[in-house]
PDB file of C-alpha atoms and ligand atoms in Angstrom:
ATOM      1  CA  UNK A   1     -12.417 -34.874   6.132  1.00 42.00           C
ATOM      2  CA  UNK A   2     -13.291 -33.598   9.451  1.00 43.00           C
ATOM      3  CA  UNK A   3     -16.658 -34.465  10.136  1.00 45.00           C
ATOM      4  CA  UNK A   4     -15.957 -38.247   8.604  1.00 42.00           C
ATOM      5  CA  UNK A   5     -13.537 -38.406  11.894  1.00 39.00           C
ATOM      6  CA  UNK A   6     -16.287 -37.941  14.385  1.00 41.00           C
ATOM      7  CA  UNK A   7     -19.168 -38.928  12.528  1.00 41.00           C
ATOM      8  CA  UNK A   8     -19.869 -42.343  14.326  1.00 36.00           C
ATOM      9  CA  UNK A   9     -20.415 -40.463  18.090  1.00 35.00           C
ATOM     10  CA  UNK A  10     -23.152 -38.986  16.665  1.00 39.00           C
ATOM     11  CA  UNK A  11     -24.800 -42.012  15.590  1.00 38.00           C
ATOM     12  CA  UNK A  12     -27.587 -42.412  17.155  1.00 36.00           C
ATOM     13  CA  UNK A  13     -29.271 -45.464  18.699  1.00 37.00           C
ATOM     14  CA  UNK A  14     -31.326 -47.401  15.962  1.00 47.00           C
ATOM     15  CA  UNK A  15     -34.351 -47.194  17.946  1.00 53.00           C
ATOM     16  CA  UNK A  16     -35.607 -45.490  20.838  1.00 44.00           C
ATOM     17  CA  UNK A  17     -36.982 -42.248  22.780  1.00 38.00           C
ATOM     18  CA  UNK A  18     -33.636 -40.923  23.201  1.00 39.00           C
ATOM     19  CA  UNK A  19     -33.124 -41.017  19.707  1.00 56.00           C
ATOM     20  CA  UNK A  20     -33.181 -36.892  19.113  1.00 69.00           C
ATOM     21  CA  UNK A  21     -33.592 -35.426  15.534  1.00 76.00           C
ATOM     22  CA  UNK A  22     -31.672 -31.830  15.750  1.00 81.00           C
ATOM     23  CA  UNK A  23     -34.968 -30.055  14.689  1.00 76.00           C
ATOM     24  CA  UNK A  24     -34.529 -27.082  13.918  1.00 82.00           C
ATOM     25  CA  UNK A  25     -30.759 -26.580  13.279  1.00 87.00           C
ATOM     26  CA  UNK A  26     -29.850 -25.202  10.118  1.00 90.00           C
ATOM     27  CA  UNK A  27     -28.315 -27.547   7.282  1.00 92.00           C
ATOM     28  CA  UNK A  28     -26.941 -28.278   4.190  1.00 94.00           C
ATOM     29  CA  UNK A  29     -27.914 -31.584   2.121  1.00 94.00           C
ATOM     30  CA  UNK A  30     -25.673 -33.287   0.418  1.00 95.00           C
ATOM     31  CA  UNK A  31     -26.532 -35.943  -2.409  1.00 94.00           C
ATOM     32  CA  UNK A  32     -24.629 -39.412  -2.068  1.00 94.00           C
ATOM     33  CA  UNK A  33     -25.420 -41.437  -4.680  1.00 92.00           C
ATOM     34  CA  UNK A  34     -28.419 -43.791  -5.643  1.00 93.00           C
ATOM     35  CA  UNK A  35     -28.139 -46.680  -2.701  1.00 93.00           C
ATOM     36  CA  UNK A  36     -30.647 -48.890  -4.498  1.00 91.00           C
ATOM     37  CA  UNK A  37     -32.630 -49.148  -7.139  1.00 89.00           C
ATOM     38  CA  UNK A  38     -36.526 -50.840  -6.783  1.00 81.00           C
ATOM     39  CA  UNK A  39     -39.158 -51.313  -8.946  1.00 78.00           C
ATOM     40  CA  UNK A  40     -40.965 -48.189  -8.466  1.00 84.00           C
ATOM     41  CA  UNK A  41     -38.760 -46.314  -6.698  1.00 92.00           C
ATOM     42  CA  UNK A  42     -35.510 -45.697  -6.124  1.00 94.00           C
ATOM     43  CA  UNK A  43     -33.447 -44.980  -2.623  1.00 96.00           C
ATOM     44  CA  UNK A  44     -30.268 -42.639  -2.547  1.00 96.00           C
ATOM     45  CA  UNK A  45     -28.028 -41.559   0.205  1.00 96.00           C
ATOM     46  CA  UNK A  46     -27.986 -38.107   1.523  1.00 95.00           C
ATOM     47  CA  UNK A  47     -25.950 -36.229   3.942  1.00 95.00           C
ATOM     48  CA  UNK A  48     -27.364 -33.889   5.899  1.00 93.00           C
ATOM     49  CA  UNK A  49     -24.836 -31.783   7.704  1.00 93.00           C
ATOM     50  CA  UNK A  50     -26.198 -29.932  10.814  1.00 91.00           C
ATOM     51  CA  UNK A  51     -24.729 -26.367  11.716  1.00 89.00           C
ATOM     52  CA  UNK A  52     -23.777 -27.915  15.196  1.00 89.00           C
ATOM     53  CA  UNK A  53     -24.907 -31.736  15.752  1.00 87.00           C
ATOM     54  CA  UNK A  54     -22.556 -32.866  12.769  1.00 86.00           C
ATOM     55  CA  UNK A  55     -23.784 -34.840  10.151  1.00 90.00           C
ATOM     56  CA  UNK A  56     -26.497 -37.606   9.315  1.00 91.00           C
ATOM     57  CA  UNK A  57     -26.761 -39.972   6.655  1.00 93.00           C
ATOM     58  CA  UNK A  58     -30.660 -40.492   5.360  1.00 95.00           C
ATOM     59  CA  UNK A  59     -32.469 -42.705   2.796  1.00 96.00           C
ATOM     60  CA  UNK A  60     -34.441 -40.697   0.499  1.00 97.00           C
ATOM     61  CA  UNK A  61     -36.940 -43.174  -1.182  1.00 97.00           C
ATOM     62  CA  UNK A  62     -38.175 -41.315  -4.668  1.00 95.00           C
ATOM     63  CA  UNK A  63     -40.876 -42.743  -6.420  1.00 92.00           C
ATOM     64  CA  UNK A  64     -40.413 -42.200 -10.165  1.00 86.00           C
ATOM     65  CA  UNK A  65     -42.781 -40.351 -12.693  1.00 80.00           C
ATOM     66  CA  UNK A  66     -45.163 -42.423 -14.224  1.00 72.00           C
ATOM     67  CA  UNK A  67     -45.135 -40.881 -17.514  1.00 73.00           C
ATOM     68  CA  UNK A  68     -41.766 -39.206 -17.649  1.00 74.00           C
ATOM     69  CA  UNK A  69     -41.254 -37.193 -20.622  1.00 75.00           C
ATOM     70  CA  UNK A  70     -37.723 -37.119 -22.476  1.00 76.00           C
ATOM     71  CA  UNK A  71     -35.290 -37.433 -20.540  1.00 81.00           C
ATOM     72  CA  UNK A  72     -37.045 -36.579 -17.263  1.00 81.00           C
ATOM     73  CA  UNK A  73     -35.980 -39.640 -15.170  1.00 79.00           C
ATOM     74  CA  UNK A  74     -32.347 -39.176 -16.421  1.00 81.00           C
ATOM     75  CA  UNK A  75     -32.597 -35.205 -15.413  1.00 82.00           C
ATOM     76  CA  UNK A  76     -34.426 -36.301 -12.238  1.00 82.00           C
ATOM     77  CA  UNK A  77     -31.330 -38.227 -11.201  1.00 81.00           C
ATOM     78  CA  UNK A  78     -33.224 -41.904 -11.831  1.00 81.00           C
ATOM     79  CA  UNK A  79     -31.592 -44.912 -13.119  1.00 74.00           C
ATOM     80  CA  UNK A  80     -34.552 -47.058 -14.614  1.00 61.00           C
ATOM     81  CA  UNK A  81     -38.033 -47.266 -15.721  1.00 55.00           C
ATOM     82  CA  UNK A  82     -40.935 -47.868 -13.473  1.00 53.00           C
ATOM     83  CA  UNK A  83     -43.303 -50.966 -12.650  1.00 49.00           C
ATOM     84  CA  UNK A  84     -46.623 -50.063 -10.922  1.00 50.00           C
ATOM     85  CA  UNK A  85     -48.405 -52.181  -8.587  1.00 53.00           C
ATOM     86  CA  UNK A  86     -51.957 -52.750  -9.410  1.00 56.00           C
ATOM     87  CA  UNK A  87     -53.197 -54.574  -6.865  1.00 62.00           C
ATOM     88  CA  UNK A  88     -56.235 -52.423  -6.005  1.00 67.00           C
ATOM     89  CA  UNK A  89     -56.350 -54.807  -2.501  1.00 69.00           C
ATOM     90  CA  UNK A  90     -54.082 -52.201  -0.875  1.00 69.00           C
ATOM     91  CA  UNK A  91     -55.967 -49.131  -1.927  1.00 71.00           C
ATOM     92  CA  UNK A  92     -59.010 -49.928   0.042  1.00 70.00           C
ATOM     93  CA  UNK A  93     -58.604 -47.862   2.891  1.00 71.00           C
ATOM     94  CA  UNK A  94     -57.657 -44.681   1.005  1.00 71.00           C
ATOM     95  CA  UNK A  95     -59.431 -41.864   1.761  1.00 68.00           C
ATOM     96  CA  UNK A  96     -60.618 -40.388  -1.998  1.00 71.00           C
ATOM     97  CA  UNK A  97     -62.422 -38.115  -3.405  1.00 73.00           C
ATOM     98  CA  UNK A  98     -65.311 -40.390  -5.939  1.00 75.00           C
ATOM     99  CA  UNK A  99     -63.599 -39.757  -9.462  1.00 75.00           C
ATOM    100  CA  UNK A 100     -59.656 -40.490  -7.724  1.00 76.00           C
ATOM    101  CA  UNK A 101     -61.267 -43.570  -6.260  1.00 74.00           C
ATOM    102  CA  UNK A 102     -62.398 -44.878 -10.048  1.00 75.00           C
ATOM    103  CA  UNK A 103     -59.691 -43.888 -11.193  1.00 73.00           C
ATOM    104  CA  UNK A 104     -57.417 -45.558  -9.082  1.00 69.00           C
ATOM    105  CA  UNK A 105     -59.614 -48.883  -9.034  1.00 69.00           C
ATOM    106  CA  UNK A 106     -59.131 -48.841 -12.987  1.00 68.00           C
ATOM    107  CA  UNK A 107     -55.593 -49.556 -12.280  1.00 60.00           C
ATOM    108  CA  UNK A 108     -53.461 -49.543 -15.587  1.00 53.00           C
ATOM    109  CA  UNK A 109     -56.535 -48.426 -17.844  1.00 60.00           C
ATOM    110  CA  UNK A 110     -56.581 -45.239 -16.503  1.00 70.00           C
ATOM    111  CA  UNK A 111     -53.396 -42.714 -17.096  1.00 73.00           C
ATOM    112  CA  UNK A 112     -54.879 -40.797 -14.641  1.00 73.00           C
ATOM    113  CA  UNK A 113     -55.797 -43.200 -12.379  1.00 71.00           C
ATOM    114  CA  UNK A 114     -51.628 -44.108 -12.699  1.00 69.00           C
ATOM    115  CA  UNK A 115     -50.315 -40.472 -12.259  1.00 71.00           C
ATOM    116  CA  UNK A 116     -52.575 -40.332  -9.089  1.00 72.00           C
ATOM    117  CA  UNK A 117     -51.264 -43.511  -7.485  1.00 71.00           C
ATOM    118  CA  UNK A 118     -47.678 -42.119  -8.146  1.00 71.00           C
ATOM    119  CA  UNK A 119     -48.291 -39.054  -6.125  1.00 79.00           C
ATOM    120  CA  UNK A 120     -50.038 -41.221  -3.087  1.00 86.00           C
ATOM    121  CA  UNK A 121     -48.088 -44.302  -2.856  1.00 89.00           C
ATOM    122  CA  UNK A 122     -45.152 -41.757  -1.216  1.00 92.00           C
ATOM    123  CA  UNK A 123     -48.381 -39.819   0.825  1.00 93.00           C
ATOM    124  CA  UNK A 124     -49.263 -43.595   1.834  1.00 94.00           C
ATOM    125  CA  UNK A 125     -45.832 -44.644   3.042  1.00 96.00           C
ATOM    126  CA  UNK A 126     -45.141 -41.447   4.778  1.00 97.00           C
ATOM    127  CA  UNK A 127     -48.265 -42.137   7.205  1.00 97.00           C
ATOM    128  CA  UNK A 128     -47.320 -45.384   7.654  1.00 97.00           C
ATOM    129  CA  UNK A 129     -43.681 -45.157   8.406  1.00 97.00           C
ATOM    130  CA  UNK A 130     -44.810 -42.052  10.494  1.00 96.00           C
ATOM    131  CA  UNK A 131     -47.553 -43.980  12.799  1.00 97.00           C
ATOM    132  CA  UNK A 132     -45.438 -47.164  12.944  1.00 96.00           C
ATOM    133  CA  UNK A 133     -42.569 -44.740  14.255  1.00 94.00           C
ATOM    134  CA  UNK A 134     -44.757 -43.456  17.092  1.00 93.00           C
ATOM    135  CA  UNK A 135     -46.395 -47.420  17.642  1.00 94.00           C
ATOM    136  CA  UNK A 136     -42.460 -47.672  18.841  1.00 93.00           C
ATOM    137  CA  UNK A 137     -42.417 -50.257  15.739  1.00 96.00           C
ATOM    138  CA  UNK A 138     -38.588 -50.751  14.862  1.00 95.00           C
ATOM    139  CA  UNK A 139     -38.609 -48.459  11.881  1.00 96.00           C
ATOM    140  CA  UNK A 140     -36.494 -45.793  10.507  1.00 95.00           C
ATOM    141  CA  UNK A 141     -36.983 -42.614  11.792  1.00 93.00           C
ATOM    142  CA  UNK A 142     -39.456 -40.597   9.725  1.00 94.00           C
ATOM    143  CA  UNK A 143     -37.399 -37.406   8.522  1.00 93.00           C
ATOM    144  CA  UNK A 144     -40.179 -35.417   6.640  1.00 94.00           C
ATOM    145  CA  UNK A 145     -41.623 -35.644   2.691  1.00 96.00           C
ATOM    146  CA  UNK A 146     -40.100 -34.594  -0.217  1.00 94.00           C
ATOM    147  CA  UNK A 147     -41.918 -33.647  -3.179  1.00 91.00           C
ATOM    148  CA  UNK A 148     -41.830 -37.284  -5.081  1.00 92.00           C
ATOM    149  CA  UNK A 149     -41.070 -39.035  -1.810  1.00 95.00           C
ATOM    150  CA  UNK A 150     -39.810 -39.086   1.884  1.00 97.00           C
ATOM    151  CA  UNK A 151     -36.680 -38.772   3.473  1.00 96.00           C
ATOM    152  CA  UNK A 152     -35.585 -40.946   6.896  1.00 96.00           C
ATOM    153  CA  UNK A 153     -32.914 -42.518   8.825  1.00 94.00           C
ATOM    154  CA  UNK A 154     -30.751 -44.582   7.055  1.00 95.00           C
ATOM    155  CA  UNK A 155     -29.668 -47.895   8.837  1.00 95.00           C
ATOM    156  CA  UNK A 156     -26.459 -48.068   8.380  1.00 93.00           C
ATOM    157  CA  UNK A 157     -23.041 -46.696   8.277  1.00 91.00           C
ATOM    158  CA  UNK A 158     -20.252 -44.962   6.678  1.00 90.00           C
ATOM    159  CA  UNK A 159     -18.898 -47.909   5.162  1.00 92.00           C
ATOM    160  CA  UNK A 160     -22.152 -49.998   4.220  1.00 93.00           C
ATOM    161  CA  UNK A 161     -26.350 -50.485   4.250  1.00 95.00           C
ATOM    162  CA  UNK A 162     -27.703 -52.466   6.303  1.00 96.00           C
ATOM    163  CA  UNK A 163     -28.389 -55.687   4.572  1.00 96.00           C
ATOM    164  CA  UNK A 164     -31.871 -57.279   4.357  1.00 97.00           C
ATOM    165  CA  UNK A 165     -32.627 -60.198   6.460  1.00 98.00           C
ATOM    166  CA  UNK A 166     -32.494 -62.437   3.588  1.00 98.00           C
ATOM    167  CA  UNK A 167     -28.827 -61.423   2.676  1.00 97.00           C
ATOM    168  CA  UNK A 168     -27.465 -61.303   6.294  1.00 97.00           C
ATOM    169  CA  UNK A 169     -25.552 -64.350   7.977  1.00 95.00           C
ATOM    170  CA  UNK A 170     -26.941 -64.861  10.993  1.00 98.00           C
ATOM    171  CA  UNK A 171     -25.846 -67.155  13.640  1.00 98.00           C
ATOM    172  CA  UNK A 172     -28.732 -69.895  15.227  1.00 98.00           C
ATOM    173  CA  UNK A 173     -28.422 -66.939  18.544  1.00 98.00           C
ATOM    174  CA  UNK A 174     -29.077 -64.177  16.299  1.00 98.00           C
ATOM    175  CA  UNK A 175     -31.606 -66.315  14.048  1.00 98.00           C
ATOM    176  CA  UNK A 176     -33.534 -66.791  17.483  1.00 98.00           C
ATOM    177  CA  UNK A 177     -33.420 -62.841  18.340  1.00 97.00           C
ATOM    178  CA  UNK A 178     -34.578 -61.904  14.930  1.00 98.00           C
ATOM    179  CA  UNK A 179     -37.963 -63.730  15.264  1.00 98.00           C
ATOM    180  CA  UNK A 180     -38.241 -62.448  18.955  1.00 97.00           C
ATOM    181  CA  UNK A 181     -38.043 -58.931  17.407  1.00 97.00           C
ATOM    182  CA  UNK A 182     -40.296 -59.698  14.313  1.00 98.00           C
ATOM    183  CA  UNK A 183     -42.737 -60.950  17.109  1.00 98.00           C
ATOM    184  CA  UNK A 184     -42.305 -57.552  18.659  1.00 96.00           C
ATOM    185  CA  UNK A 185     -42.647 -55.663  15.399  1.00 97.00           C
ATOM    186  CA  UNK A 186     -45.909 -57.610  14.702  1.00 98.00           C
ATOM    187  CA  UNK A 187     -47.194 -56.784  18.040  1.00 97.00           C
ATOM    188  CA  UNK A 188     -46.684 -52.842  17.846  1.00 96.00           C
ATOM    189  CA  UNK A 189     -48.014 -52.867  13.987  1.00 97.00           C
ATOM    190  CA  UNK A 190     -51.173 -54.579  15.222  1.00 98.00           C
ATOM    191  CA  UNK A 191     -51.736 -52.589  18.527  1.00 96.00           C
ATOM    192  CA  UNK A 192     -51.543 -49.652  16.029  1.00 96.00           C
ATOM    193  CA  UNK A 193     -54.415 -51.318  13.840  1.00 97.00           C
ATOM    194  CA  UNK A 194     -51.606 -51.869  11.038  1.00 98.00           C
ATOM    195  CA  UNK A 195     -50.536 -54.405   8.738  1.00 98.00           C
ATOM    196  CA  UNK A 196     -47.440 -54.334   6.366  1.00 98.00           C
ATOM    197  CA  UNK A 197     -49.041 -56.507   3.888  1.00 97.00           C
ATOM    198  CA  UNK A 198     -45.509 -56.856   1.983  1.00 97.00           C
ATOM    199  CA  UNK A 199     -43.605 -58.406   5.489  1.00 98.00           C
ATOM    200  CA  UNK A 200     -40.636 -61.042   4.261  1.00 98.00           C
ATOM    201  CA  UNK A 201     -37.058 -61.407   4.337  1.00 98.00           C
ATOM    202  CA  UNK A 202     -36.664 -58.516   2.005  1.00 97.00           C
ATOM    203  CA  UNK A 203     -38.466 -55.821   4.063  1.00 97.00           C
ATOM    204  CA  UNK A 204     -36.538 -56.323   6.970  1.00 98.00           C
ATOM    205  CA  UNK A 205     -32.968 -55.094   7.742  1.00 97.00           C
ATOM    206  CA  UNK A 206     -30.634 -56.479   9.867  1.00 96.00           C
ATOM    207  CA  UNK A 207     -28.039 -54.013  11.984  1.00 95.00           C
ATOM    208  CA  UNK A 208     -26.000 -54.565  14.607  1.00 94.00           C
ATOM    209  CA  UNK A 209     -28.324 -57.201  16.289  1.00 95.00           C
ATOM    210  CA  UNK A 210     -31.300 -55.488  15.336  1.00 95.00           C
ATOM    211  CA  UNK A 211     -34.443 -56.096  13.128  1.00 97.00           C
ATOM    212  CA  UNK A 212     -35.665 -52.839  11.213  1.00 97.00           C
ATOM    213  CA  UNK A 213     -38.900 -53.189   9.505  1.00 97.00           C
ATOM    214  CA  UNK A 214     -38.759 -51.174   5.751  1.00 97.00           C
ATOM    215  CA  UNK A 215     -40.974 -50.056   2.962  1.00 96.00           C
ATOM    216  CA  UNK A 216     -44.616 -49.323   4.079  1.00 97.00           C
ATOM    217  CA  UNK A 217     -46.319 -48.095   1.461  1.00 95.00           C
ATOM    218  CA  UNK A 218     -48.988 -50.869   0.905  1.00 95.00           C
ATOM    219  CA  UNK A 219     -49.403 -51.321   4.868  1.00 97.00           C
ATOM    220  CA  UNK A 220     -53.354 -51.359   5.408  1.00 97.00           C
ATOM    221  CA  UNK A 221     -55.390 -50.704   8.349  1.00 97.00           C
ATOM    222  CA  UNK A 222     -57.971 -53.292  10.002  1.00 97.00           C
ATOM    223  CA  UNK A 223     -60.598 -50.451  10.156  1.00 95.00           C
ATOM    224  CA  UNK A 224     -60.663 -49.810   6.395  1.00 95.00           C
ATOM    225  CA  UNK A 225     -59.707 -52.723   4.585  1.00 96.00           C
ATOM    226  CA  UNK A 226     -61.889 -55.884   4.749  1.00 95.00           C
ATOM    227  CA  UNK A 227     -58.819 -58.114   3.658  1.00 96.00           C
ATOM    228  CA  UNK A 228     -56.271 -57.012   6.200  1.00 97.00           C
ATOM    229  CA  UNK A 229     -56.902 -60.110   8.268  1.00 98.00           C
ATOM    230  CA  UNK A 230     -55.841 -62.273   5.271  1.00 98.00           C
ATOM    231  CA  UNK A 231     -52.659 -59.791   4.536  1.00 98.00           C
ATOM    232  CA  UNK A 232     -51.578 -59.918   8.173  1.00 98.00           C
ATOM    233  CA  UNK A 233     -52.315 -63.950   8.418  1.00 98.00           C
ATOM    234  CA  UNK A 234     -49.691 -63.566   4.881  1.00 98.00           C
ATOM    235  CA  UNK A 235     -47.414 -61.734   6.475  1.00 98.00           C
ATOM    236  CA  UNK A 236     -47.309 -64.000   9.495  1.00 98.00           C
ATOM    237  CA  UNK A 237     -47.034 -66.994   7.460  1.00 98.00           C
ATOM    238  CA  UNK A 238     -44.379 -65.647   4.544  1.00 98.00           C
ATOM    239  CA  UNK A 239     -41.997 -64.519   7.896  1.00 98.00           C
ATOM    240  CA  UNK A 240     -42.544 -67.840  10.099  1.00 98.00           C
ATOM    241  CA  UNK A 241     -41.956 -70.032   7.127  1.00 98.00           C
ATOM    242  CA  UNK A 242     -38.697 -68.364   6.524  1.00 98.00           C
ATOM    243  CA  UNK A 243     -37.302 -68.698  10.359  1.00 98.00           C
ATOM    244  CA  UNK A 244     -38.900 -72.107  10.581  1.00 98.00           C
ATOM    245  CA  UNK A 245     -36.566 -73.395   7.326  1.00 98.00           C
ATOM    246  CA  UNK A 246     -33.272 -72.022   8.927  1.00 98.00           C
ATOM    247  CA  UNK A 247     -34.485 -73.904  12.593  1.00 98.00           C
ATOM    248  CA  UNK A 248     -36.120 -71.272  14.666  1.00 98.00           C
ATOM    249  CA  UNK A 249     -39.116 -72.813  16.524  1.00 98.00           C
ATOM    250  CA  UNK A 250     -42.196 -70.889  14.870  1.00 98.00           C
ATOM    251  CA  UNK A 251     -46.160 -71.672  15.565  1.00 98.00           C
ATOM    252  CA  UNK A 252     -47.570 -69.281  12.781  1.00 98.00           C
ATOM    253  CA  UNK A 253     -50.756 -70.184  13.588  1.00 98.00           C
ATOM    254  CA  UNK A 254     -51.021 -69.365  17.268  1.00 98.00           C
ATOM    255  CA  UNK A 255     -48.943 -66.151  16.630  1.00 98.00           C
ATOM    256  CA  UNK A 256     -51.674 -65.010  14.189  1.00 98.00           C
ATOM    257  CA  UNK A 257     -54.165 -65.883  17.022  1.00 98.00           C
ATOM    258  CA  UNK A 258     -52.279 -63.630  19.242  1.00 98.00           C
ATOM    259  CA  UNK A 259     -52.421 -60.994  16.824  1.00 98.00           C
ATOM    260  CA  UNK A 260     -56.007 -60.913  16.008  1.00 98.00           C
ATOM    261  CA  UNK A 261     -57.020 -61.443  19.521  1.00 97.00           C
ATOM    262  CA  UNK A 262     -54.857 -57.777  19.624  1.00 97.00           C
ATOM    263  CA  UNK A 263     -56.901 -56.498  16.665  1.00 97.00           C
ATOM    264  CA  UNK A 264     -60.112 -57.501  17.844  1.00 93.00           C
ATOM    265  CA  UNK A 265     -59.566 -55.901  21.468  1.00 89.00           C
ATOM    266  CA  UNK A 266     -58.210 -52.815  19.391  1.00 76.00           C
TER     267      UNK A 266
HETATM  268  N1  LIG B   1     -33.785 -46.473   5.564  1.00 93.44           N
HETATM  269  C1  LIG B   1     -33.000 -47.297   4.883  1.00 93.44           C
HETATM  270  N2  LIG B   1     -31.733 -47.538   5.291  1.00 93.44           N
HETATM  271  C2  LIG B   1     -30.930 -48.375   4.596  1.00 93.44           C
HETATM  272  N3  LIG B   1     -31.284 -49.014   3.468  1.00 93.44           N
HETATM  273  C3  LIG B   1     -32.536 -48.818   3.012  1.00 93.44           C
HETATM  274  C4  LIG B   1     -33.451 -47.955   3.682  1.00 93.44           C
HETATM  275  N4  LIG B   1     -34.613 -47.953   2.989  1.00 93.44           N
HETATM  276  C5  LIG B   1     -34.424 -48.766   1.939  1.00 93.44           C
HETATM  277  N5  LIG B   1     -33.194 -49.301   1.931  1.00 93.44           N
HETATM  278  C6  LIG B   1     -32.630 -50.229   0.926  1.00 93.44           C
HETATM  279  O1  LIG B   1     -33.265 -50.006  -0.313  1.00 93.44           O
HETATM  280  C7  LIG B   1     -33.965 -51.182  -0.736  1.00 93.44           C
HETATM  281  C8  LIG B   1     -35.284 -50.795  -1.397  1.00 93.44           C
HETATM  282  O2  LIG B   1     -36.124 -50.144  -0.487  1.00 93.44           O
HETATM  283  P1  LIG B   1     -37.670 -50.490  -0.387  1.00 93.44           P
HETATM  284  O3  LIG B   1     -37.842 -51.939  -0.122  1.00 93.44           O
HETATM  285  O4  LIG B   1     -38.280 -49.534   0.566  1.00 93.44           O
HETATM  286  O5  LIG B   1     -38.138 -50.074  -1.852  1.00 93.44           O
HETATM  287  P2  LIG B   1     -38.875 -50.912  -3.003  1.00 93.44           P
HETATM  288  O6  LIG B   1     -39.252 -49.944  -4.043  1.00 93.44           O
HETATM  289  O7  LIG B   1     -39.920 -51.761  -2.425  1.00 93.44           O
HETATM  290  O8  LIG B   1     -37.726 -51.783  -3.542  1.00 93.44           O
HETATM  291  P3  LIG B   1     -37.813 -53.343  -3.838  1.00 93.44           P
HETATM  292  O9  LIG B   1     -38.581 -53.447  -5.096  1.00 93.44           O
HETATM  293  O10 LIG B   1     -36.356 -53.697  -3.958  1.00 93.44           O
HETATM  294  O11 LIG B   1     -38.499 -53.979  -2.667  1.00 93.44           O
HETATM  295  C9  LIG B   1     -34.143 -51.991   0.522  1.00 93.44           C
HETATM  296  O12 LIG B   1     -34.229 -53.354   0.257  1.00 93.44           O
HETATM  297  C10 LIG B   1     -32.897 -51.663   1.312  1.00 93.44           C
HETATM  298  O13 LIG B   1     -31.820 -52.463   0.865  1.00 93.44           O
HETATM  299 MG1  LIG B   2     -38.882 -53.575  -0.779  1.00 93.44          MG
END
């Protein structure tokens, strides 16, 4: 088809300022497939063709129904069922109303408490992936929500996903850039009063030389949640200790100290 012919000059350039979204434009969306499959949500392909820029290929991330009745997931265009994370340690910093914040802090008690999470989980990751994008984190570009989740810039190509960090081959050169650029990615979370609080080998994508930090949704914020220290100190840790096994010289300890030095002066 045409388009496929001159799709690649319109990629754009993973990361960056001059990275422009043809707002605006008029466009058609068309579905690609389901890319992957998680345990709570699940990410397909879209192509978004643009009346004159051409087309672009986005991620949507869905987050399934909690309770879907018969046959919803399958009409919905979802594969499995859903797992829920509990772990209230994330929630801390959400801003709710009394009676959602019970709820929620019931965890799987509560079916209310479980249809509420499901609706702010994609709320949650949308502000994260959105204020990490403007930290000039390596992220992809925030698109815009959808109803049961949010829509951005896939990394990849025509031809395949990026592959996470843990899947990807890399050389001792590009083992050594990788942790350079997760140092940088640490940096611009924290200077944005962030933490990922899920950072590891399967969060990260690797593409054409480049690091891309995924899948926000539990990120927490140093101003509202008392254990984000301990997350980001986690996150440090689970991310040096894999570059320190494949021979990447790693001090965890003073790279946390660096970071929370960052925190601290805000
Ligand atoms: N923007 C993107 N571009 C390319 N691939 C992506 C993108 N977002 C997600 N993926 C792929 O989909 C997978 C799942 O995405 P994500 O980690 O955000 O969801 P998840 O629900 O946490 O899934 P999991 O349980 O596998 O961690 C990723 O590991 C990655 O392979
Ligand atoms: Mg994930």
């Amino acid at each position: 088809m045409f388009w496929e012919r001159f799709f690649v000059s319109f990629t754009k350039p993973l990361r960056g300022p001059s990275m422009a979204w043809p707002d605006g434009e008029p466009y058609e969306d068309h579905p690609r497939g389901t890319l992957k499959s998680g345990k709570e949500a699940e990410i397909f392909l879209l192509e978004r063709r643009f009346a004159t820029s051409g087309p672009r290929l986005l991620a949507h991330k869905r987050y399934r129904p909690r309770y879907p009745g018969k046959d919803e997931l399958r009409e919905k265009g979802f594969s499995n069922s859903t797992l829920y994370r509990g772990d209230a340690k994330y929630k801390a910093g959400w801003n709710l109303r009394s009676r959602d914040r019970r709820a929620i802090e019931a965890g799987n008690r509560s079916r209310y408490g479980h249809e509420l999470a499901a609706q702010l989980w994609p709320m949650q990751e949308w502000e994260m992936l959105r204020r990490a994008w403007e930290a000039g984190v390596a992220v992809p570009y925030p698109v815009e929500r959808s109803e049961d989740g949010l829509m951005m810039e896939f990394i990849g190509d025509e031809e395949q996903a990026a592959p996470k960090l843990a899947q990807a081959r890399l050389s001792a050169d590009e083992l050594a850039s990788a942790w350079e650029q997760m140092g940088e990615a640490l940096r611009a979370l924290t200077s944005a009063g962030l933490v990922h609080a899920d950072m590891s080998a399967y969060n990260l994508l690797w593409w054409k030389a480049r690091l891309v930090v995924i899948d926000l949704p539990q990120a927490v914020e140093f101003t509202t949640n008392t254990d984000a220290f301990d997350l980001l100190h986690r996150d440090v840790a689970n991310v040096g200790e894999w570059f320190g096994r494949r021979g990447v010289e790693v001090d965890v300890e003073a790279l946390y100290a660096e970071l929370v030095t960052m925190a601290w002066l805000g």
